[in-house]
Coordinates of C-alpha atoms in Angstrom, one line a residue:
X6 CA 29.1 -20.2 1.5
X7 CA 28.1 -20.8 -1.8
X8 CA 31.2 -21.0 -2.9
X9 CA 32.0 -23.8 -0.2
X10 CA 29.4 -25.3 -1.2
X11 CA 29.7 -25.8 -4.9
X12 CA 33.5 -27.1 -4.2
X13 CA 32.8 -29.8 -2.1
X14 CA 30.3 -31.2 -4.6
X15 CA 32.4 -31.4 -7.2
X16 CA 35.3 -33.0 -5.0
X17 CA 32.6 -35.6 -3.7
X18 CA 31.8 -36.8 -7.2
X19 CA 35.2 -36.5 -8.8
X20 CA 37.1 -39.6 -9.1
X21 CA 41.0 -40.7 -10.1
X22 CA 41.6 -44.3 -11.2
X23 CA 45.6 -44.1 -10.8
X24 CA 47.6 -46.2 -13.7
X25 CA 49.5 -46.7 -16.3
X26 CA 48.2 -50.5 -15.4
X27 CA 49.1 -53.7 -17.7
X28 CA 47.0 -56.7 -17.5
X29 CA 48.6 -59.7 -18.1
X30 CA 46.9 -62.4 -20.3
X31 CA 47.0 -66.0 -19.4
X32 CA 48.5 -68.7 -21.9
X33 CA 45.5 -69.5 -23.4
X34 CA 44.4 -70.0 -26.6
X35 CA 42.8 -66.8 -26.9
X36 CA 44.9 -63.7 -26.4
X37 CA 43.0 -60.5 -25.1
X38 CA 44.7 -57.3 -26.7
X39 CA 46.1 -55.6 -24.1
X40 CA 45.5 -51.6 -23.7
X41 CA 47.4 -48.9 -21.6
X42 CA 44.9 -47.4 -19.3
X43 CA 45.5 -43.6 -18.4
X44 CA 44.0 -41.7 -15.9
X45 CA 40.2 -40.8 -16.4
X46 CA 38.7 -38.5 -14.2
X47 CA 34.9 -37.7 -13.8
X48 CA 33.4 -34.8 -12.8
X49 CA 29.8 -33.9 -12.2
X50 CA 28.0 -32.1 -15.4
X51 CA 25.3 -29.7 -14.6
X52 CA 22.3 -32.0 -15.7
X53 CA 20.4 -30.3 -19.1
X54 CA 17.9 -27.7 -18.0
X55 CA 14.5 -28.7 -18.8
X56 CA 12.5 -26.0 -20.8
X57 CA 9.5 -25.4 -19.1
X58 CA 6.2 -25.3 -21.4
X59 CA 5.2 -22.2 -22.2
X60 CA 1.7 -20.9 -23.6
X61 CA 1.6 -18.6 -26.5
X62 CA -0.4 -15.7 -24.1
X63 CA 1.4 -12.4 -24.2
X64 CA 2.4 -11.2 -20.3
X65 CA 0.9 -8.2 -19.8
X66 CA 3.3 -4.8 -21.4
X67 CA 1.8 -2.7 -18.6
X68 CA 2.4 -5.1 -15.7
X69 CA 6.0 -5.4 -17.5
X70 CA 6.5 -1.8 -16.7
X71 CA 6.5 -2.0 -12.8
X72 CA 9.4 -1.7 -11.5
X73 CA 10.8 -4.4 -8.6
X74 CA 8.1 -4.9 -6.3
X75 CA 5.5 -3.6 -4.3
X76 CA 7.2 -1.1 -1.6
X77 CA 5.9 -2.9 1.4
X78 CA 6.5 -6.7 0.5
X79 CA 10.2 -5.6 -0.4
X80 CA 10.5 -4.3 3.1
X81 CA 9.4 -7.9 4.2
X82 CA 12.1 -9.2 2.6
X83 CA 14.6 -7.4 3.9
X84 CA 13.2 -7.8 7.3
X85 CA 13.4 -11.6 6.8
X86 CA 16.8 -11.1 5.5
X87 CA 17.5 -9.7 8.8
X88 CA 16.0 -12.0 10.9
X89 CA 18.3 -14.5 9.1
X90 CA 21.4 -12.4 9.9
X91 CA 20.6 -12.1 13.5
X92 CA 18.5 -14.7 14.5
X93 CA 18.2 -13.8 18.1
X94 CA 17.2 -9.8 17.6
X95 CA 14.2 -8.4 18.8
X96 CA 13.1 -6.7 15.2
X97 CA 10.8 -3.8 15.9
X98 CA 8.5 -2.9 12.7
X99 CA 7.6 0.7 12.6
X100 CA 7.6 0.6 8.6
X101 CA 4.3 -0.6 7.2
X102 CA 1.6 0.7 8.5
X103 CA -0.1 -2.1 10.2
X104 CA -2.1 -1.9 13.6
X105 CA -1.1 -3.7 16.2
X106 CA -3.7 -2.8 19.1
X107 CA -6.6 -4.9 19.5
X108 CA -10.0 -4.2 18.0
X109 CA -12.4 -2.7 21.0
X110 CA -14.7 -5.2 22.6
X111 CA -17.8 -3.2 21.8
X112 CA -17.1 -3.8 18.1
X113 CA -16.0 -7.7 18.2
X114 CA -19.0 -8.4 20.2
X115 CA -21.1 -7.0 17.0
X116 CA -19.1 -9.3 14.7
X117 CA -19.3 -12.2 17.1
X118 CA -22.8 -11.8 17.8
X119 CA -23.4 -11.3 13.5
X120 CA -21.3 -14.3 13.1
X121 CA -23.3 -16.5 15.4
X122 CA -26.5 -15.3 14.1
X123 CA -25.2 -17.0 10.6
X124 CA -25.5 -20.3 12.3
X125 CA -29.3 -20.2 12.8
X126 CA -32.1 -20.6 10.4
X127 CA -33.3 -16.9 11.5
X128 CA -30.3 -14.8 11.5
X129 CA -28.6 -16.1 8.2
X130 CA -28.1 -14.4 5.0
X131 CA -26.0 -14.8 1.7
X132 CA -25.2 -12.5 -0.7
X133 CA -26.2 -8.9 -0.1
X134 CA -26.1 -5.8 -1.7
X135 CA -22.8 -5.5 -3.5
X136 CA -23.2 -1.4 -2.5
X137 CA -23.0 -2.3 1.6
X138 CA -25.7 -3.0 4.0
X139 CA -28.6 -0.1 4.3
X140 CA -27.9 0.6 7.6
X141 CA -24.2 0.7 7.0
X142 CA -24.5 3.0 4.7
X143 CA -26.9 5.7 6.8
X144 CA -24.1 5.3 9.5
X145 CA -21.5 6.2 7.3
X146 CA -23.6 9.5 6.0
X147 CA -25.0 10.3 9.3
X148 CA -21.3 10.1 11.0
X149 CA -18.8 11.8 8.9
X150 CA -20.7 13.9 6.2
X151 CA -23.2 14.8 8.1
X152 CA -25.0 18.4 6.9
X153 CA -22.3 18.0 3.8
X154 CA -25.4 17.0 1.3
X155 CA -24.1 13.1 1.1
X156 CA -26.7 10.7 1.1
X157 CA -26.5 7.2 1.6
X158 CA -27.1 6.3 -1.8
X159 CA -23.7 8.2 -2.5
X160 CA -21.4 6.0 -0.4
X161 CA -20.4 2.1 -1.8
X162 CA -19.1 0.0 1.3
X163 CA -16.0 -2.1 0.1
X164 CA -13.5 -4.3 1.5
X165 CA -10.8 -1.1 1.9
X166 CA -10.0 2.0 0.4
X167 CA -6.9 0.1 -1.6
X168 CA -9.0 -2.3 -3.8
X169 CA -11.5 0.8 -4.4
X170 CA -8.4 2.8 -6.3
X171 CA -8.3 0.1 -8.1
X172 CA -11.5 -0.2 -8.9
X173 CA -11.7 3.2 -9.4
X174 CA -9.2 3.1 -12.1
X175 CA -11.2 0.1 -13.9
X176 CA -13.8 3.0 -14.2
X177 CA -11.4 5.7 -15.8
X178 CA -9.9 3.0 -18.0
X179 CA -6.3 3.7 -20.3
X180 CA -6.9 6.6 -21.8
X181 CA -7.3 9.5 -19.2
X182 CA -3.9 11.1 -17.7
X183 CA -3.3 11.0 -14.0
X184 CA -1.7 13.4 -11.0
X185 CA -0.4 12.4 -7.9
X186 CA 1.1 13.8 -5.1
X187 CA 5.1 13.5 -4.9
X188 CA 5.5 11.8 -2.6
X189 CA 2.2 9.9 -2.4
X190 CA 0.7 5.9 -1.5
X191 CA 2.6 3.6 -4.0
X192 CA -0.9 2.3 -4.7
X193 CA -1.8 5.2 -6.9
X194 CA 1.0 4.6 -9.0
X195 CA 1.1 1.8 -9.4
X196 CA -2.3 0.9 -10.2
X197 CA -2.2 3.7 -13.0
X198 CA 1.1 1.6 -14.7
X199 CA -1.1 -1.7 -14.7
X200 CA -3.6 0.2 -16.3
X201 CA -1.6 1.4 -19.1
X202 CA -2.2 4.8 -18.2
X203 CA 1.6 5.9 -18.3
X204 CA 4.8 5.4 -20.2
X205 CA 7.8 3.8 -19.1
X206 CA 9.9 4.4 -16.4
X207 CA 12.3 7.2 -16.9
X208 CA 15.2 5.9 -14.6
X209 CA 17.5 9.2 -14.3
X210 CA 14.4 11.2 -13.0
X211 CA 12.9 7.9 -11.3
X212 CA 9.3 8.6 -12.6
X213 CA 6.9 6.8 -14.8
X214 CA 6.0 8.8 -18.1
X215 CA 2.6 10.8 -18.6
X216 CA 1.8 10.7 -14.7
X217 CA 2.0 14.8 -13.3
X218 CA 4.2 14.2 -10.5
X219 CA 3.0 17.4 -7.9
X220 CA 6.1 18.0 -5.7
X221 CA 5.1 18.4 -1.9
X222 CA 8.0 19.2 -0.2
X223 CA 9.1 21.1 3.5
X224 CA 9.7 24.1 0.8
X225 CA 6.2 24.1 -0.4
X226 CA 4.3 22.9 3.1
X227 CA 3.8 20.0 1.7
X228 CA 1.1 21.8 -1.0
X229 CA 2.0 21.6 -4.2
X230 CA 2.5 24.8 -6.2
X231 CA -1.0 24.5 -8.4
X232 CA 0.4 26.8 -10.4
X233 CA 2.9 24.5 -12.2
X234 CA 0.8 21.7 -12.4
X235 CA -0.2 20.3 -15.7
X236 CA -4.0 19.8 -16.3
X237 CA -5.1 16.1 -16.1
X238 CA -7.9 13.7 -16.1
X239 CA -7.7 12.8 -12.9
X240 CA -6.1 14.5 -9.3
X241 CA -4.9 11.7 -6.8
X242 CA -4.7 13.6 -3.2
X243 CA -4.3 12.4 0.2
X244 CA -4.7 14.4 3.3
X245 CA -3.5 13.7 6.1
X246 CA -0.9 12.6 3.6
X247 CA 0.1 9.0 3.5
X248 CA 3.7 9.6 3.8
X249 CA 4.4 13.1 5.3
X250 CA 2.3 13.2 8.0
X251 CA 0.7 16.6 6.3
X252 CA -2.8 18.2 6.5
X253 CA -4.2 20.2 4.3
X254 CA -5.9 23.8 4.9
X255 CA -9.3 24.7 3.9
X256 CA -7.5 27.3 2.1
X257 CA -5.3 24.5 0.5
X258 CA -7.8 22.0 -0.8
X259 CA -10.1 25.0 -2.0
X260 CA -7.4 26.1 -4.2
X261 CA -7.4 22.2 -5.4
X262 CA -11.2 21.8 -6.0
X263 CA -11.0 25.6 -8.3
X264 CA -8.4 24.1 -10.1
X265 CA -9.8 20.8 -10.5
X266 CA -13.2 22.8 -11.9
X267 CA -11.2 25.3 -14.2
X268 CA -9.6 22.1 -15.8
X269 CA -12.4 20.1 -15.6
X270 CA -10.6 17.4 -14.1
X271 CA -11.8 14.7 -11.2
X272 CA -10.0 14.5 -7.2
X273 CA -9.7 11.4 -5.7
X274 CA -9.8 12.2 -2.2
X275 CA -8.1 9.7 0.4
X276 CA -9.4 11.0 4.1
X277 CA -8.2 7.4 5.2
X278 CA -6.6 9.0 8.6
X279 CA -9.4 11.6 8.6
X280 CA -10.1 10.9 12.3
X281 CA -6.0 11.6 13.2
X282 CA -6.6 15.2 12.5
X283 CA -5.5 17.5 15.5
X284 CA -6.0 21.1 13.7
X285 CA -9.0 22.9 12.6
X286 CA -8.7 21.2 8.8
X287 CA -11.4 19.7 6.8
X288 CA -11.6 15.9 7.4
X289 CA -13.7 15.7 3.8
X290 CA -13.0 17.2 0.7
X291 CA -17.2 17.4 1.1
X292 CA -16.6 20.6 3.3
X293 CA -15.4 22.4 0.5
X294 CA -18.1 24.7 -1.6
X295 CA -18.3 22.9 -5.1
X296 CA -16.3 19.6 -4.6
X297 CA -19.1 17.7 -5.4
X298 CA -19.0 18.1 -8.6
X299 CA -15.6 17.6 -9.1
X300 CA -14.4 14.8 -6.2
X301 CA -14.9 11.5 -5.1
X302 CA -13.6 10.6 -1.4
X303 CA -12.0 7.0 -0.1
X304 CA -12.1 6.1 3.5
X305 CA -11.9 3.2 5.7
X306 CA -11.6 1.9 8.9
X307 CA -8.3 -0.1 9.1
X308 CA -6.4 3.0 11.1
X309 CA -9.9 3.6 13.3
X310 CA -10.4 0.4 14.1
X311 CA -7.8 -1.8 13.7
X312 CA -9.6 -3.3 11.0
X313 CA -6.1 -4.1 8.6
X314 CA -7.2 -7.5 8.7
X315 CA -11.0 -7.3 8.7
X316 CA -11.1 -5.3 5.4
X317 CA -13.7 -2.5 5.7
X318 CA -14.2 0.9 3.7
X319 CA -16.2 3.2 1.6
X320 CA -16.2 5.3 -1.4
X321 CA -18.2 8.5 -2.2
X322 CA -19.3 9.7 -5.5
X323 CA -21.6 12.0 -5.2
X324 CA -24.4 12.0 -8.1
X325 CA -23.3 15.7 -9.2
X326 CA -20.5 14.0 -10.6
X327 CA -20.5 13.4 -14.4
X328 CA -18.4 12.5 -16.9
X329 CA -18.1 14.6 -19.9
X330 CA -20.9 13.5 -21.5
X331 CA -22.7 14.0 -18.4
X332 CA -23.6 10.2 -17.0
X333 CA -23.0 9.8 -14.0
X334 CA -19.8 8.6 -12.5
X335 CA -21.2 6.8 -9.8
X336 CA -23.5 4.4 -11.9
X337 CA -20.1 3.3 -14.3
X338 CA -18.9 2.7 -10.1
X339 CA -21.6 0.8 -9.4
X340 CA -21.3 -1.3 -12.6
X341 CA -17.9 -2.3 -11.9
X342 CA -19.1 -2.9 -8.0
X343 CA -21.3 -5.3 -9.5
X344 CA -19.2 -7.2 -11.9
X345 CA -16.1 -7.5 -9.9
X346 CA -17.4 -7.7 -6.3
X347 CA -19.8 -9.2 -3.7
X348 CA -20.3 -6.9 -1.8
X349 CA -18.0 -6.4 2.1
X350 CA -18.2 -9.6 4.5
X351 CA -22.0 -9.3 6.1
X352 CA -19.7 -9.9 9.4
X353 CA -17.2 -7.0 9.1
X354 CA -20.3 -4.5 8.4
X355 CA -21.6 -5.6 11.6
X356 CA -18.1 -4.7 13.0
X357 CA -18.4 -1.5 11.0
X358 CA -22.1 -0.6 12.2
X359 CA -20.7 -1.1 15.8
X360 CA -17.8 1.3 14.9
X361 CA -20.3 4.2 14.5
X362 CA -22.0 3.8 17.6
X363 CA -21.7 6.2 20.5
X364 CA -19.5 3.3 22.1
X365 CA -17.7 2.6 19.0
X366 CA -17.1 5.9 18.5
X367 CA -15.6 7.0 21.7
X368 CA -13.1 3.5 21.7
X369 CA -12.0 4.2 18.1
X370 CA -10.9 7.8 19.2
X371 CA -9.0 6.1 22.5
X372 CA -7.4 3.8 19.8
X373 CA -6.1 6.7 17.6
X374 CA -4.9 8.9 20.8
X375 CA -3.0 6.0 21.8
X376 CA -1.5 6.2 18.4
X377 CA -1.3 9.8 18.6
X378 CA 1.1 9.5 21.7
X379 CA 3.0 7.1 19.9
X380 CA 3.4 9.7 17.1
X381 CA 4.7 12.0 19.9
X382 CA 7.2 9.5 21.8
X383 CA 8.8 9.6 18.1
X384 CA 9.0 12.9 17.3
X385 CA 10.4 13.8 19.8
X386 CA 13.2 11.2 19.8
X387 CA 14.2 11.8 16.8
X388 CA 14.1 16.0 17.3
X389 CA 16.3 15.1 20.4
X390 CA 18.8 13.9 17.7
X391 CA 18.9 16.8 15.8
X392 CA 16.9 15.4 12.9
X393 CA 14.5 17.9 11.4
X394 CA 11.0 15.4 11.9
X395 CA 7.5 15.9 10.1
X396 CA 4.1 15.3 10.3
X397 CA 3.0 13.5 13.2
X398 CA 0.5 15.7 14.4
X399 CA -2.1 15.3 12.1
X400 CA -1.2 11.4 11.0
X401 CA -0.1 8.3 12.5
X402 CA 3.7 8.9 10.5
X403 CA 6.1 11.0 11.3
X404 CA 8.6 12.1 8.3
X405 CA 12.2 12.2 9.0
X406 CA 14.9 14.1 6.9
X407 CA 18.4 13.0 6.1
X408 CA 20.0 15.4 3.7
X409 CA 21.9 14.1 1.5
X410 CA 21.4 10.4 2.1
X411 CA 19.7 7.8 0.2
X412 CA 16.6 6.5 1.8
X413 CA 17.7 2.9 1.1
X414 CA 20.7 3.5 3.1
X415 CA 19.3 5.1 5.7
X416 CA 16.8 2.2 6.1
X417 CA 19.2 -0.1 6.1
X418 CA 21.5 1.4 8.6
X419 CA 18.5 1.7 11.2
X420 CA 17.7 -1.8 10.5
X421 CA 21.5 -3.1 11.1
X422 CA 22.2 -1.0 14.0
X423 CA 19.0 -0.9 15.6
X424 CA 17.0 -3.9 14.5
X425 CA 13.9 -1.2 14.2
X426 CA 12.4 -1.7 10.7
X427 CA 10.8 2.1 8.7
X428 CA 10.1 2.9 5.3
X429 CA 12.6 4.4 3.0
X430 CA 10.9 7.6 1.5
X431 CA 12.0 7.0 -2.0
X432 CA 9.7 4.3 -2.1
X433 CA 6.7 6.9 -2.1
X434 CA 8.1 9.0 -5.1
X435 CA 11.6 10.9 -6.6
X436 CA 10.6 13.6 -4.0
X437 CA 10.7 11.4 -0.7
X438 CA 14.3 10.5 -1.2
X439 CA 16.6 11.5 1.6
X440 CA 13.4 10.9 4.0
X441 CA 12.4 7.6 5.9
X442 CA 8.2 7.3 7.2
X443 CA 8.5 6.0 10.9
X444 CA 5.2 4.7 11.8
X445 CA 3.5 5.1 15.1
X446 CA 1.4 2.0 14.8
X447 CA 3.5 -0.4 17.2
X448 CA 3.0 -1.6 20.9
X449 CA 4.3 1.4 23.5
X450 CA 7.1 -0.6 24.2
X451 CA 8.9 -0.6 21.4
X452 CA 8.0 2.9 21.1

């Protein structure tokens, strides 16, 4: 097409004057030299590219580093790429993992009710506390670490687990090394590059330099083998896991918090699908003896709630925690809190307060069993087809192998063949390739 394109420009603005020609002079007095005309043909120049103005500010060398984009927003692409290609398909997205249920009435009534209290002289407020409403933040202690020895004072409320990595690695700053899970949330990652925690991107091995990638694989249950793992600053872990669908056993994240304490090191704990957990596994890092001195736990309700759009989490640092020189990790927190942030929408803590009711409650855990069967309806297509299929039981993802295939290809030939959209598993880390994530979060018909 492009091709097309370009030749029929050039054809509409090419010209031929056709001679040899002669022009006669008249007997006048004064002759006129005559010339021989040849033919002159001309033909569209590319007009001079103007040279944008450019400041003298250095970009960013860590930012530099990233390679491509951001997982899900290249997924987008390829989606609308798609939808160009075949304009009339019915593209079903089981690849990022957005909700697609609606938010339980009990908990839009708060936020309705909050939001119309705005609009009288009684019921409004401005800024609040930039740590989360009081009463948020009781709720939040009260419902999931309850008899764990977290206070209320422990927990920050935030606009979602995702900007608090972030702000998380403000806190640890350049010069502390980093561990993550393999495969693991791109956020983790990515965030650590941008903060010039890493080195360059080592393209045959398809890691970043200076991060300790821990391999969880079918071969170790999805645990990695602590026992090869280098000591770092700081341990990234997510259970269930964000990809693989896997939980870990009290067992399993003791063996983490012993040798986060013999290395002196911190845990970043991402319970984020906490609430999807089917077996008898800890749904805190809390629950284990001697994590609070060594852990800090993200949460949120996006997955509970449906709250992707509302933006509503929480963070834990417990004030056991403490830097080597022993101040407190949780006051450097709540400095950055305080400089970079305003504390969570006054109307989404409502919506979060509701969440924790008895009500609330009961219709965030008819939410996730909804997504739960989902899980199953996948599984077991997938099984059916003789693919060996992971996680799911535990987390709203199930993890599908394809030995031998690149994950890219494998997402691509779903999405031509079927229209169905997943997530290649080589965009979590070196060790997802040859999976794809399916995610259950989609309406049960195009389950």
């Amino acid at each position: 097409m492009a091709q097309s394109l370009s030749t029929s420009m050039i054809s509409s603005s090419s010209c031929a004057f056709l001679a040899p020609t002669k022009l006669d002079s008249r007997p006048q007095s004064v002759s006129l030299q005559v010339k021989r005309v040849g033919v002159c043909q001309c033909v569209a120049t590319p007009q001079e590219e103007k040279i944008a103005f450019k400041t003298m500010v250095s970009r960013n060398a860590n930012i530099a580093k990233l390679q491509a984009g951001y997982l899900f927003p290249e997924i987008a692409r390829r989606k609308g790429a798609h939808l160009l290609k075949y304009p009339d398909a019915q593209v079903i997205s089981l690849g990022i993992g957005d909700t697609t249920e609606p938010i339980p009435e009990v908990i839009t009534s708060a936020m309705e009710k909050r939001a119309h209290e705005l609009s009288t002289q009684e019921g409004y407020s401005g800024y609040g506390a930039e740590q989360g409403e009081k009463p948020l933040r009781a709720a939040i202690a009260s419902t999931f670490y309850r008899d764990l020895g977290i206070e209320e004072n422990d927990i920050f409320v935030s606009d979602g687990a995702k900007c608090d990595i972030s702000r998380l690695q403000v806190v640890f700053g350049s010069n502390v090394t980093m561990a993550v899970q393999d495969p693991s949330y791109p956020a983790y990652v990515d965030s650590s590059v941008i903060m010039g925690q890493t080195g360059q991107f080592q393209k045959d091995v398809e890691k970043y330099g200076n991060i300790e990638y821990m391999k969880c694989s079918p071969d170790n249950g999805f645990f990695p083998d602590l026992s090869t793992v280098a000591r770092t600053d700081i341990i990234f872990f997510c259970s269930p896991n964000n990809p693989t669908g896997a939980a870990a056993t009290r067992e399993q994240l003791t063996q983490l918090v012993q040798f986060a304490k013999s290395n002196g090191s911190i845990i970043v704990y991402d319970s984020a699908y906490a609430m999807y957990m089917s077996d008898d596994n800890p749904r805190s890092i809390f629950e284990i003896p001697g994590a609070k001195e060594v852990a800090i736990e993200t949460s949120s309700f996006s997955k509970y709630a449906g709250f992707t759009g509302v933006r509503l989490g929480w963070t834990v640092i417990p004030k056991e925690l403490l830097f080597s020189d022993g101040f407190p990790v949780a006051r450097d927190f709540n400095r950055i809190v305080c400089t970079c942030f305003n504390g969570a929408s006054n109307i989404s803590q409502a919506g979060g307060l509701a969440c924790l009711t008895p009500e609330g409650l009961g219709a965030m855990r008819q939410v996730i069993g909804f997504y739960k069967e989902n899980t199953d309806i996948i599984t077991e297509t997938f099984s059916s087809l003789g693919f060996k299929v992971y996680g799911g039981k535990n987390a709203p993802y199930v993890w599908v192998h394809f030995p031998g295939q690149s994950s890219w290809d494998v997402f691509s030939e779903i999405l031509e063949k079927t229209h169905v959209v997943t997530t290649p598993g080589s965009g979590f880390g070196p060790a997802g390739e040859g999976f794809v994530r399916v995610s259950a979060f989609g309406h049960r018909q195009n389950i």
